[in-house]
Protein backbone atom coordinates (compact mmCIF):
# COMPACT_ATOMS: atom_id res chain seq x y z
CA UNK A 1 0.00 0.00 0.00
CA UNK A 2 1.10 3.50 -0.74
CA UNK A 3 0.42 6.82 0.94
CA UNK A 4 -1.83 7.58 -2.01
CA UNK A 5 -3.84 4.41 -1.33
CA UNK A 6 -4.31 5.44 2.28
CA UNK A 7 -5.32 8.95 1.22
CA UNK A 8 -8.02 7.64 -1.12
CA UNK A 9 -9.20 5.16 1.53
CA UNK A 10 -9.50 8.01 4.04
CA UNK A 11 -11.68 9.81 1.48
CA UNK A 12 -13.79 6.66 1.15
CA UNK A 13 -14.15 6.41 4.94
CA UNK A 14 -15.30 10.04 5.11
CA UNK A 15 -17.77 9.38 2.31
CA UNK A 16 -19.09 6.25 4.06
CA UNK A 17 -19.74 8.27 7.20
CA UNK A 18 -22.09 10.55 5.23
CA UNK A 19 -24.52 7.58 5.26
CA UNK A 20 -24.33 7.51 9.06
CA UNK A 21 -22.10 6.16 11.76
CA UNK A 22 -24.32 3.29 12.87
CA UNK A 23 -23.49 -0.06 11.24
CA UNK A 24 -27.19 -0.52 10.48
CA UNK A 25 -26.90 2.42 8.05
CA UNK A 26 -24.70 0.18 5.84
CA UNK A 27 -22.07 2.89 5.41
CA UNK A 28 -20.14 1.34 2.53
CA UNK A 29 -18.37 3.68 0.13
CA UNK A 30 -16.41 3.30 -3.10
CA UNK A 31 -14.17 5.62 -5.06
CA UNK A 32 -12.81 5.02 -8.56
CA UNK A 33 -9.50 6.67 -9.39
CA UNK A 34 -7.48 6.81 -12.59
CA UNK A 35 -4.07 8.50 -12.74
CA UNK A 36 -4.60 9.80 -9.18
CA UNK A 37 -7.78 11.61 -10.25
CA UNK A 38 -11.13 10.70 -8.72
CA UNK A 39 -13.53 9.69 -11.49
CA UNK A 40 -16.52 8.74 -9.34
CA UNK A 41 -17.70 8.21 -5.79
CA UNK A 42 -20.65 6.37 -4.34
CA UNK A 43 -22.20 4.98 -1.19
CA UNK A 44 -24.36 1.92 -0.82
CA UNK A 45 -27.82 2.80 -2.20
CA UNK A 46 -29.57 -0.58 -1.91
CA UNK A 47 -32.10 0.47 0.72
CA UNK A 48 -32.46 4.01 -0.64
CA UNK A 49 -33.37 2.78 -4.13
CA UNK A 50 -34.90 -0.61 -3.32
CA UNK A 51 -32.24 -2.03 -5.61
CA UNK A 52 -30.25 -5.08 -4.52
CA UNK A 53 -27.57 -4.27 -7.12
CA UNK A 54 -26.93 -0.72 -5.89
CA UNK A 55 -23.83 -1.61 -3.89
CA UNK A 56 -21.39 1.29 -3.57
CA UNK A 57 -18.94 -0.35 -5.97
CA UNK A 58 -21.60 -0.94 -8.64
CA UNK A 59 -22.92 2.62 -8.37
CA UNK A 60 -19.35 3.96 -8.59
CA UNK A 61 -18.69 1.82 -11.69
CA UNK A 62 -21.88 3.11 -13.33
CA UNK A 63 -20.95 6.72 -12.56
CA UNK A 64 -17.37 6.27 -13.78
CA UNK A 65 -18.61 4.80 -17.05
CA UNK A 66 -20.97 7.72 -17.51
CA UNK A 67 -18.25 10.24 -16.66
CA UNK A 68 -15.79 8.69 -19.11
CA UNK A 69 -18.32 7.80 -21.79
CA UNK A 70 -17.05 4.24 -21.76
CA UNK A 71 -17.69 0.99 -19.91
CA UNK A 72 -13.95 0.26 -20.07
CA UNK A 73 -12.36 1.46 -16.83
CA UNK A 74 -8.93 0.05 -17.64
CA UNK A 75 -6.07 1.34 -15.51
CA UNK A 76 -8.53 2.50 -12.84
CA UNK A 77 -8.37 1.59 -9.16
CA UNK A 78 -11.51 0.88 -7.17
CA UNK A 79 -11.27 1.77 -3.49
CA UNK A 80 -13.92 0.23 -1.26
CA UNK A 81 -14.30 0.48 2.50
CA UNK A 82 -15.31 -3.20 2.59
CA UNK A 83 -13.91 -6.15 0.66
CA UNK A 84 -16.13 -6.39 -2.42
CA UNK A 85 -18.69 -9.15 -2.67
CA UNK A 86 -18.86 -11.53 -5.60
CA UNK A 87 -21.23 -9.34 -7.61
CA UNK A 88 -18.99 -6.30 -7.25
CA UNK A 89 -15.88 -8.35 -8.03
CA UNK A 90 -17.44 -9.63 -11.25
CA UNK A 91 -18.59 -6.13 -12.20
CA UNK A 92 -14.99 -4.95 -11.70
CA UNK A 93 -13.82 -7.69 -14.03
CA UNK A 94 -16.39 -6.71 -16.68
CA UNK A 95 -15.43 -3.04 -16.30
CA UNK A 96 -11.77 -3.96 -16.82
CA UNK A 97 -10.72 -2.31 -13.56
CA UNK A 98 -7.05 -2.97 -13.00
CA UNK A 99 -6.88 -2.87 -9.23
CA UNK A 100 -9.14 -3.12 -6.20
CA UNK A 101 -7.99 -1.77 -2.85
CA UNK A 102 -10.30 -2.64 0.01
CA UNK A 103 -10.54 -1.50 3.60
CA UNK A 104 -12.13 -3.96 6.00
CA UNK A 105 -11.49 -7.60 5.16
CA UNK A 106 -14.09 -10.32 5.32
CA UNK A 107 -12.72 -11.63 8.64
CA UNK A 108 -12.84 -8.17 10.25
CA UNK A 109 -16.62 -7.78 10.00
CA UNK A 110 -19.79 -9.70 10.74
CA UNK A 111 -20.53 -12.60 8.39
CA UNK A 112 -23.80 -10.96 7.35
CA UNK A 113 -21.93 -8.69 4.95
CA UNK A 114 -21.06 -11.60 2.69
CA UNK A 115 -23.20 -14.20 1.02
CA UNK A 116 -21.75 -17.36 2.55
CA UNK A 117 -23.22 -19.64 -0.09
CA UNK A 118 -20.93 -18.26 -2.79
CA UNK A 119 -17.23 -18.01 -3.49
CA UNK A 120 -14.96 -15.42 -1.94
CA UNK A 121 -13.76 -12.37 -3.85
CA UNK A 122 -10.42 -14.05 -4.49
CA UNK A 123 -12.16 -17.14 -5.87
CA UNK A 124 -14.24 -15.06 -8.28
CA UNK A 125 -11.18 -13.31 -9.61
CA UNK A 126 -9.08 -16.46 -9.95
CA UNK A 127 -11.97 -18.44 -11.47
CA UNK A 128 -12.35 -15.71 -14.11
CA UNK A 129 -8.65 -16.16 -14.93
CA UNK A 130 -8.23 -12.47 -14.35
CA UNK A 131 -4.51 -12.12 -13.79
CA UNK A 132 -4.51 -8.43 -14.67
CA UNK A 133 -6.75 -7.46 -11.74
CA UNK A 134 -4.90 -6.90 -8.49
CA UNK A 135 -6.80 -7.22 -5.22
CA UNK A 136 -5.02 -5.52 -2.33
CA UNK A 137 -5.98 -5.06 1.27
CA UNK A 138 -6.76 -4.50 3.91
CA UNK A 139 -5.88 -0.83 3.63
CA UNK A 140 -6.73 0.97 6.87
CA UNK A 141 -8.69 -2.19 7.67
CA UNK A 142 -9.13 -1.48 11.37
CA UNK A 143 -10.47 2.01 10.67
CA UNK A 144 -12.86 0.71 8.03
CA UNK A 145 -14.01 -2.21 10.19
CA UNK A 146 -15.23 0.29 12.81
CA UNK A 147 -17.95 1.30 10.33
CA UNK A 148 -19.54 -2.17 10.45
CA UNK A 149 -20.78 -4.80 12.84
CA UNK A 150 -17.86 -6.83 14.16
CA UNK A 151 -17.39 -10.59 13.75
CA UNK A 152 -18.64 -11.29 17.27
CA UNK A 153 -21.44 -8.72 17.46
CA UNK A 154 -24.85 -10.13 18.29
CA UNK A 155 -26.87 -8.78 15.37
CA UNK A 156 -30.56 -9.77 15.41
CA UNK A 157 -31.30 -12.02 12.45
CA UNK A 158 -34.02 -9.64 11.25
CA UNK A 159 -31.34 -6.95 10.73
CA UNK A 160 -28.94 -9.22 8.90
CA UNK A 161 -28.49 -9.04 5.17
CA UNK A 162 -27.89 -12.23 3.18
CA UNK A 163 -29.74 -14.38 5.75
mmCIF file with all atom_site columns, C-alpha atoms in Angstrom:
data_model
loop_
_atom_site.group_PDB
_atom_site.id
_atom_site.type_symbol
_atom_site.label_atom_id
_atom_site.label_alt_id
_atom_site.label_comp_id
_atom_site.label_asym_id
_atom_site.label_entity_id
_atom_site.label_seq_id
_atom_site.pdbx_PDB_ins_code
_atom_site.Cartn_x
_atom_site.Cartn_y
_atom_site.Cartn_z
_atom_site.occupancy
_atom_site.B_iso_or_equiv
_atom_site.pdbx_formal_charge
_atom_site.auth_seq_id
_atom_site.auth_comp_id
_atom_site.auth_asym_id
_atom_site.auth_atom_id
_atom_site.pdbx_PDB_model_num
ATOM 1   C CA . UNK A 1 1   ? 0.000   0.000   0.000   1.00 0.00 ? 1   UNK A CA 1
ATOM 2   C CA . UNK A 1 2   ? 1.103   3.503   -0.738  1.00 0.00 ? 2   UNK A CA 1
ATOM 3   C CA . UNK A 1 3   ? 0.421   6.824   0.944   1.00 0.00 ? 3   UNK A CA 1
ATOM 4   C CA . UNK A 1 4   ? -1.825  7.582   -2.014  1.00 0.00 ? 4   UNK A CA 1
ATOM 5   C CA . UNK A 1 5   ? -3.841  4.414   -1.327  1.00 0.00 ? 5   UNK A CA 1
ATOM 6   C CA . UNK A 1 6   ? -4.313  5.436   2.283   1.00 0.00 ? 6   UNK A CA 1
ATOM 7   C CA . UNK A 1 7   ? -5.323  8.946   1.220   1.00 0.00 ? 7   UNK A CA 1
ATOM 8   C CA . UNK A 1 8   ? -8.023  7.639   -1.123  1.00 0.00 ? 8   UNK A CA 1
ATOM 9   C CA . UNK A 1 9   ? -9.202  5.163   1.527   1.00 0.00 ? 9   UNK A CA 1
ATOM 10  C CA . UNK A 1 10  ? -9.499  8.012   4.044   1.00 0.00 ? 10  UNK A CA 1
ATOM 11  C CA . UNK A 1 11  ? -11.675 9.810   1.484   1.00 0.00 ? 11  UNK A CA 1
ATOM 12  C CA . UNK A 1 12  ? -13.789 6.661   1.151   1.00 0.00 ? 12  UNK A CA 1
ATOM 13  C CA . UNK A 1 13  ? -14.153 6.413   4.940   1.00 0.00 ? 13  UNK A CA 1
ATOM 14  C CA . UNK A 1 14  ? -15.302 10.041  5.110   1.00 0.00 ? 14  UNK A CA 1
ATOM 15  C CA . UNK A 1 15  ? -17.772 9.379   2.306   1.00 0.00 ? 15  UNK A CA 1
ATOM 16  C CA . UNK A 1 16  ? -19.095 6.254   4.058   1.00 0.00 ? 16  UNK A CA 1
ATOM 17  C CA . UNK A 1 17  ? -19.737 8.272   7.198   1.00 0.00 ? 17  UNK A CA 1
ATOM 18  C CA . UNK A 1 18  ? -22.091 10.546  5.234   1.00 0.00 ? 18  UNK A CA 1
ATOM 19  C CA . UNK A 1 19  ? -24.518 7.581   5.261   1.00 0.00 ? 19  UNK A CA 1
ATOM 20  C CA . UNK A 1 20  ? -24.334 7.505   9.064   1.00 0.00 ? 20  UNK A CA 1
ATOM 21  C CA . UNK A 1 21  ? -22.101 6.163   11.759  1.00 0.00 ? 21  UNK A CA 1
ATOM 22  C CA . UNK A 1 22  ? -24.322 3.291   12.866  1.00 0.00 ? 22  UNK A CA 1
ATOM 23  C CA . UNK A 1 23  ? -23.494 -0.056  11.243  1.00 0.00 ? 23  UNK A CA 1
ATOM 24  C CA . UNK A 1 24  ? -27.192 -0.524  10.477  1.00 0.00 ? 24  UNK A CA 1
ATOM 25  C CA . UNK A 1 25  ? -26.898 2.420   8.054   1.00 0.00 ? 25  UNK A CA 1
ATOM 26  C CA . UNK A 1 26  ? -24.704 0.182   5.844   1.00 0.00 ? 26  UNK A CA 1
ATOM 27  C CA . UNK A 1 27  ? -22.065 2.888   5.407   1.00 0.00 ? 27  UNK A CA 1
ATOM 28  C CA . UNK A 1 28  ? -20.136 1.339   2.534   1.00 0.00 ? 28  UNK A CA 1
ATOM 29  C CA . UNK A 1 29  ? -18.368 3.682   0.129   1.00 0.00 ? 29  UNK A CA 1
ATOM 30  C CA . UNK A 1 30  ? -16.409 3.298   -3.100  1.00 0.00 ? 30  UNK A CA 1
ATOM 31  C CA . UNK A 1 31  ? -14.170 5.625   -5.065  1.00 0.00 ? 31  UNK A CA 1
ATOM 32  C CA . UNK A 1 32  ? -12.809 5.017   -8.558  1.00 0.00 ? 32  UNK A CA 1
ATOM 33  C CA . UNK A 1 33  ? -9.504  6.671   -9.392  1.00 0.00 ? 33  UNK A CA 1
ATOM 34  C CA . UNK A 1 34  ? -7.475  6.812   -12.590 1.00 0.00 ? 34  UNK A CA 1
ATOM 35  C CA . UNK A 1 35  ? -4.068  8.495   -12.739 1.00 0.00 ? 35  UNK A CA 1
ATOM 36  C CA . UNK A 1 36  ? -4.597  9.796   -9.183  1.00 0.00 ? 36  UNK A CA 1
ATOM 37  C CA . UNK A 1 37  ? -7.779  11.615  -10.251 1.00 0.00 ? 37  UNK A CA 1
ATOM 38  C CA . UNK A 1 38  ? -11.129 10.704  -8.716  1.00 0.00 ? 38  UNK A CA 1
ATOM 39  C CA . UNK A 1 39  ? -13.527 9.687   -11.487 1.00 0.00 ? 39  UNK A CA 1
ATOM 40  C CA . UNK A 1 40  ? -16.520 8.741   -9.344  1.00 0.00 ? 40  UNK A CA 1
ATOM 41  C CA . UNK A 1 41  ? -17.698 8.211   -5.795  1.00 0.00 ? 41  UNK A CA 1
ATOM 42  C CA . UNK A 1 42  ? -20.653 6.366   -4.344  1.00 0.00 ? 42  UNK A CA 1
ATOM 43  C CA . UNK A 1 43  ? -22.197 4.979   -1.194  1.00 0.00 ? 43  UNK A CA 1
ATOM 44  C CA . UNK A 1 44  ? -24.364 1.919   -0.815  1.00 0.00 ? 44  UNK A CA 1
ATOM 45  C CA . UNK A 1 45  ? -27.819 2.799   -2.198  1.00 0.00 ? 45  UNK A CA 1
ATOM 46  C CA . UNK A 1 46  ? -29.573 -0.577  -1.910  1.00 0.00 ? 46  UNK A CA 1
ATOM 47  C CA . UNK A 1 47  ? -32.105 0.473   0.721   1.00 0.00 ? 47  UNK A CA 1
ATOM 48  C CA . UNK A 1 48  ? -32.463 4.014   -0.640  1.00 0.00 ? 48  UNK A CA 1
ATOM 49  C CA . UNK A 1 49  ? -33.368 2.785   -4.125  1.00 0.00 ? 49  UNK A CA 1
ATOM 50  C CA . UNK A 1 50  ? -34.902 -0.608  -3.316  1.00 0.00 ? 50  UNK A CA 1
ATOM 51  C CA . UNK A 1 51  ? -32.240 -2.034  -5.614  1.00 0.00 ? 51  UNK A CA 1
ATOM 52  C CA . UNK A 1 52  ? -30.247 -5.083  -4.523  1.00 0.00 ? 52  UNK A CA 1
ATOM 53  C CA . UNK A 1 53  ? -27.566 -4.272  -7.120  1.00 0.00 ? 53  UNK A CA 1
ATOM 54  C CA . UNK A 1 54  ? -26.935 -0.716  -5.885  1.00 0.00 ? 54  UNK A CA 1
ATOM 55  C CA . UNK A 1 55  ? -23.826 -1.606  -3.892  1.00 0.00 ? 55  UNK A CA 1
ATOM 56  C CA . UNK A 1 56  ? -21.395 1.288   -3.568  1.00 0.00 ? 56  UNK A CA 1
ATOM 57  C CA . UNK A 1 57  ? -18.945 -0.354  -5.968  1.00 0.00 ? 57  UNK A CA 1
ATOM 58  C CA . UNK A 1 58  ? -21.598 -0.940  -8.643  1.00 0.00 ? 58  UNK A CA 1
ATOM 59  C CA . UNK A 1 59  ? -22.924 2.616   -8.374  1.00 0.00 ? 59  UNK A CA 1
ATOM 60  C CA . UNK A 1 60  ? -19.353 3.965   -8.589  1.00 0.00 ? 60  UNK A CA 1
ATOM 61  C CA . UNK A 1 61  ? -18.689 1.818   -11.690 1.00 0.00 ? 61  UNK A CA 1
ATOM 62  C CA . UNK A 1 62  ? -21.879 3.114   -13.330 1.00 0.00 ? 62  UNK A CA 1
ATOM 63  C CA . UNK A 1 63  ? -20.953 6.717   -12.563 1.00 0.00 ? 63  UNK A CA 1
ATOM 64  C CA . UNK A 1 64  ? -17.368 6.272   -13.776 1.00 0.00 ? 64  UNK A CA 1
ATOM 65  C CA . UNK A 1 65  ? -18.614 4.803   -17.052 1.00 0.00 ? 65  UNK A CA 1
ATOM 66  C CA . UNK A 1 66  ? -20.971 7.725   -17.512 1.00 0.00 ? 66  UNK A CA 1
ATOM 67  C CA . UNK A 1 67  ? -18.247 10.241  -16.658 1.00 0.00 ? 67  UNK A CA 1
ATOM 68  C CA . UNK A 1 68  ? -15.787 8.690   -19.112 1.00 0.00 ? 68  UNK A CA 1
ATOM 69  C CA . UNK A 1 69  ? -18.317 7.801   -21.786 1.00 0.00 ? 69  UNK A CA 1
ATOM 70  C CA . UNK A 1 70  ? -17.050 4.237   -21.759 1.00 0.00 ? 70  UNK A CA 1
ATOM 71  C CA . UNK A 1 71  ? -17.695 0.993   -19.910 1.00 0.00 ? 71  UNK A CA 1
ATOM 72  C CA . UNK A 1 72  ? -13.945 0.257   -20.066 1.00 0.00 ? 72  UNK A CA 1
ATOM 73  C CA . UNK A 1 73  ? -12.364 1.458   -16.833 1.00 0.00 ? 73  UNK A CA 1
ATOM 74  C CA . UNK A 1 74  ? -8.934  0.049   -17.645 1.00 0.00 ? 74  UNK A CA 1
ATOM 75  C CA . UNK A 1 75  ? -6.069  1.340   -15.506 1.00 0.00 ? 75  UNK A CA 1
ATOM 76  C CA . UNK A 1 76  ? -8.535  2.498   -12.836 1.00 0.00 ? 76  UNK A CA 1
ATOM 77  C CA . UNK A 1 77  ? -8.374  1.595   -9.159  1.00 0.00 ? 77  UNK A CA 1
ATOM 78  C CA . UNK A 1 78  ? -11.514 0.880   -7.175  1.00 0.00 ? 78  UNK A CA 1
ATOM 79  C CA . UNK A 1 79  ? -11.267 1.765   -3.486  1.00 0.00 ? 79  UNK A CA 1
ATOM 80  C CA . UNK A 1 80  ? -13.921 0.229   -1.256  1.00 0.00 ? 80  UNK A CA 1
ATOM 81  C CA . UNK A 1 81  ? -14.302 0.482   2.495   1.00 0.00 ? 81  UNK A CA 1
ATOM 82  C CA . UNK A 1 82  ? -15.310 -3.196  2.588   1.00 0.00 ? 82  UNK A CA 1
ATOM 83  C CA . UNK A 1 83  ? -13.907 -6.154  0.662   1.00 0.00 ? 83  UNK A CA 1
ATOM 84  C CA . UNK A 1 84  ? -16.129 -6.388  -2.418  1.00 0.00 ? 84  UNK A CA 1
ATOM 85  C CA . UNK A 1 85  ? -18.693 -9.148  -2.670  1.00 0.00 ? 85  UNK A CA 1
ATOM 86  C CA . UNK A 1 86  ? -18.855 -11.531 -5.603  1.00 0.00 ? 86  UNK A CA 1
ATOM 87  C CA . UNK A 1 87  ? -21.228 -9.337  -7.610  1.00 0.00 ? 87  UNK A CA 1
ATOM 88  C CA . UNK A 1 88  ? -18.989 -6.297  -7.247  1.00 0.00 ? 88  UNK A CA 1
ATOM 89  C CA . UNK A 1 89  ? -15.881 -8.348  -8.031  1.00 0.00 ? 89  UNK A CA 1
ATOM 90  C CA . UNK A 1 90  ? -17.436 -9.625  -11.247 1.00 0.00 ? 90  UNK A CA 1
ATOM 91  C CA . UNK A 1 91  ? -18.585 -6.127  -12.195 1.00 0.00 ? 91  UNK A CA 1
ATOM 92  C CA . UNK A 1 92  ? -14.992 -4.950  -11.704 1.00 0.00 ? 92  UNK A CA 1
ATOM 93  C CA . UNK A 1 93  ? -13.817 -7.693  -14.032 1.00 0.00 ? 93  UNK A CA 1
ATOM 94  C CA . UNK A 1 94  ? -16.386 -6.711  -16.684 1.00 0.00 ? 94  UNK A CA 1
ATOM 95  C CA . UNK A 1 95  ? -15.430 -3.035  -16.295 1.00 0.00 ? 95  UNK A CA 1
ATOM 96  C CA . UNK A 1 96  ? -11.769 -3.961  -16.817 1.00 0.00 ? 96  UNK A CA 1
ATOM 97  C CA . UNK A 1 97  ? -10.720 -2.308  -13.558 1.00 0.00 ? 97  UNK A CA 1
ATOM 98  C CA . UNK A 1 98  ? -7.045  -2.970  -13.004 1.00 0.00 ? 98  UNK A CA 1
ATOM 99  C CA . UNK A 1 99  ? -6.882  -2.873  -9.235  1.00 0.00 ? 99  UNK A CA 1
ATOM 100 C CA . UNK A 1 100 ? -9.143  -3.120  -6.204  1.00 0.00 ? 100 UNK A CA 1
ATOM 101 C CA . UNK A 1 101 ? -7.990  -1.773  -2.849  1.00 0.00 ? 101 UNK A CA 1
ATOM 102 C CA . UNK A 1 102 ? -10.303 -2.644  0.012   1.00 0.00 ? 102 UNK A CA 1
ATOM 103 C CA . UNK A 1 103 ? -10.541 -1.497  3.603   1.00 0.00 ? 103 UNK A CA 1
ATOM 104 C CA . UNK A 1 104 ? -12.130 -3.965  6.001   1.00 0.00 ? 104 UNK A CA 1
ATOM 105 C CA . UNK A 1 105 ? -11.489 -7.597  5.163   1.00 0.00 ? 105 UNK A CA 1
ATOM 106 C CA . UNK A 1 106 ? -14.090 -10.324 5.316   1.00 0.00 ? 106 UNK A CA 1
ATOM 107 C CA . UNK A 1 107 ? -12.723 -11.626 8.635   1.00 0.00 ? 107 UNK A CA 1
ATOM 108 C CA . UNK A 1 108 ? -12.841 -8.172  10.254  1.00 0.00 ? 108 UNK A CA 1
ATOM 109 C CA . UNK A 1 109 ? -16.620 -7.777  10.003  1.00 0.00 ? 109 UNK A CA 1
ATOM 110 C CA . UNK A 1 110 ? -19.793 -9.703  10.741  1.00 0.00 ? 110 UNK A CA 1
ATOM 111 C CA . UNK A 1 111 ? -20.528 -12.603 8.390   1.00 0.00 ? 111 UNK A CA 1
ATOM 112 C CA . UNK A 1 112 ? -23.802 -10.965 7.350   1.00 0.00 ? 112 UNK A CA 1
ATOM 113 C CA . UNK A 1 113 ? -21.927 -8.686  4.953   1.00 0.00 ? 113 UNK A CA 1
ATOM 114 C CA . UNK A 1 114 ? -21.064 -11.603 2.691   1.00 0.00 ? 114 UNK A CA 1
ATOM 115 C CA . UNK A 1 115 ? -23.201 -14.205 1.022   1.00 0.00 ? 115 UNK A CA 1
ATOM 116 C CA . UNK A 1 116 ? -21.753 -17.357 2.552   1.00 0.00 ? 116 UNK A CA 1
ATOM 117 C CA . UNK A 1 117 ? -23.219 -19.641 -0.093  1.00 0.00 ? 117 UNK A CA 1
ATOM 118 C CA . UNK A 1 118 ? -20.933 -18.256 -2.791  1.00 0.00 ? 118 UNK A CA 1
ATOM 119 C CA . UNK A 1 119 ? -17.231 -18.006 -3.491  1.00 0.00 ? 119 UNK A CA 1
ATOM 120 C CA . UNK A 1 120 ? -14.959 -15.420 -1.942  1.00 0.00 ? 120 UNK A CA 1
ATOM 121 C CA . UNK A 1 121 ? -13.761 -12.371 -3.852  1.00 0.00 ? 121 UNK A CA 1
ATOM 122 C CA . UNK A 1 122 ? -10.423 -14.053 -4.485  1.00 0.00 ? 122 UNK A CA 1
ATOM 123 C CA . UNK A 1 123 ? -12.155 -17.145 -5.870  1.00 0.00 ? 123 UNK A CA 1
ATOM 124 C CA . UNK A 1 124 ? -14.239 -15.059 -8.276  1.00 0.00 ? 124 UNK A CA 1
ATOM 125 C CA . UNK A 1 125 ? -11.176 -13.308 -9.610  1.00 0.00 ? 125 UNK A CA 1
ATOM 126 C CA . UNK A 1 126 ? -9.076  -16.462 -9.951  1.00 0.00 ? 126 UNK A CA 1
ATOM 127 C CA . UNK A 1 127 ? -11.973 -18.437 -11.473 1.00 0.00 ? 127 UNK A CA 1
ATOM 128 C CA . UNK A 1 128 ? -12.346 -15.711 -14.105 1.00 0.00 ? 128 UNK A CA 1
ATOM 129 C CA . UNK A 1 129 ? -8.648  -16.164 -14.932 1.00 0.00 ? 129 UNK A CA 1
ATOM 130 C CA . UNK A 1 130 ? -8.229  -12.468 -14.349 1.00 0.00 ? 130 UNK A CA 1
ATOM 131 C CA . UNK A 1 131 ? -4.505  -12.120 -13.792 1.00 0.00 ? 131 UNK A CA 1
ATOM 132 C CA . UNK A 1 132 ? -4.512  -8.429  -14.669 1.00 0.00 ? 132 UNK A CA 1
ATOM 133 C CA . UNK A 1 133 ? -6.747  -7.456  -11.742 1.00 0.00 ? 133 UNK A CA 1
ATOM 134 C CA . UNK A 1 134 ? -4.896  -6.903  -8.490  1.00 0.00 ? 134 UNK A CA 1
ATOM 135 C CA . UNK A 1 135 ? -6.802  -7.225  -5.216  1.00 0.00 ? 135 UNK A CA 1
ATOM 136 C CA . UNK A 1 136 ? -5.019  -5.517  -2.332  1.00 0.00 ? 136 UNK A CA 1
ATOM 137 C CA . UNK A 1 137 ? -5.985  -5.063  1.266   1.00 0.00 ? 137 UNK A CA 1
ATOM 138 C CA . UNK A 1 138 ? -6.762  -4.499  3.913   1.00 0.00 ? 138 UNK A CA 1
ATOM 139 C CA . UNK A 1 139 ? -5.884  -0.830  3.631   1.00 0.00 ? 139 UNK A CA 1
ATOM 140 C CA . UNK A 1 140 ? -6.729  0.973   6.866   1.00 0.00 ? 140 UNK A CA 1
ATOM 141 C CA . UNK A 1 141 ? -8.687  -2.188  7.671   1.00 0.00 ? 141 UNK A CA 1
ATOM 142 C CA . UNK A 1 142 ? -9.130  -1.477  11.374  1.00 0.00 ? 142 UNK A CA 1
ATOM 143 C CA . UNK A 1 143 ? -10.469 2.005   10.671  1.00 0.00 ? 143 UNK A CA 1
ATOM 144 C CA . UNK A 1 144 ? -12.858 0.708   8.033   1.00 0.00 ? 144 UNK A CA 1
ATOM 145 C CA . UNK A 1 145 ? -14.005 -2.205  10.193  1.00 0.00 ? 145 UNK A CA 1
ATOM 146 C CA . UNK A 1 146 ? -15.234 0.293   12.808  1.00 0.00 ? 146 UNK A CA 1
ATOM 147 C CA . UNK A 1 147 ? -17.949 1.300   10.328  1.00 0.00 ? 147 UNK A CA 1
ATOM 148 C CA . UNK A 1 148 ? -19.539 -2.165  10.451  1.00 0.00 ? 148 UNK A CA 1
ATOM 149 C CA . UNK A 1 149 ? -20.775 -4.797  12.844  1.00 0.00 ? 149 UNK A CA 1
ATOM 150 C CA . UNK A 1 150 ? -17.856 -6.831  14.164  1.00 0.00 ? 150 UNK A CA 1
ATOM 151 C CA . UNK A 1 151 ? -17.393 -10.587 13.747  1.00 0.00 ? 151 UNK A CA 1
ATOM 152 C CA . UNK A 1 152 ? -18.640 -11.291 17.265  1.00 0.00 ? 152 UNK A CA 1
ATOM 153 C CA . UNK A 1 153 ? -21.442 -8.725  17.463  1.00 0.00 ? 153 UNK A CA 1
ATOM 154 C CA . UNK A 1 154 ? -24.848 -10.135 18.289  1.00 0.00 ? 154 UNK A CA 1
ATOM 155 C CA . UNK A 1 155 ? -26.870 -8.780  15.373  1.00 0.00 ? 155 UNK A CA 1
ATOM 156 C CA . UNK A 1 156 ? -30.559 -9.769  15.408  1.00 0.00 ? 156 UNK A CA 1
ATOM 157 C CA . UNK A 1 157 ? -31.301 -12.023 12.452  1.00 0.00 ? 157 UNK A CA 1
ATOM 158 C CA . UNK A 1 158 ? -34.019 -9.645  11.251  1.00 0.00 ? 158 UNK A CA 1
ATOM 159 C CA . UNK A 1 159 ? -31.339 -6.949  10.728  1.00 0.00 ? 159 UNK A CA 1
ATOM 160 C CA . UNK A 1 160 ? -28.941 -9.223  8.898   1.00 0.00 ? 160 UNK A CA 1
ATOM 161 C CA . UNK A 1 161 ? -28.486 -9.043  5.174   1.00 0.00 ? 161 UNK A CA 1
ATOM 162 C CA . UNK A 1 162 ? -27.891 -12.232 3.180   1.00 0.00 ? 162 UNK A CA 1
ATOM 163 C CA . UNK A 1 163 ? -29.739 -14.384 5.746   1.00 0.00 ? 163 UNK A CA 1
#
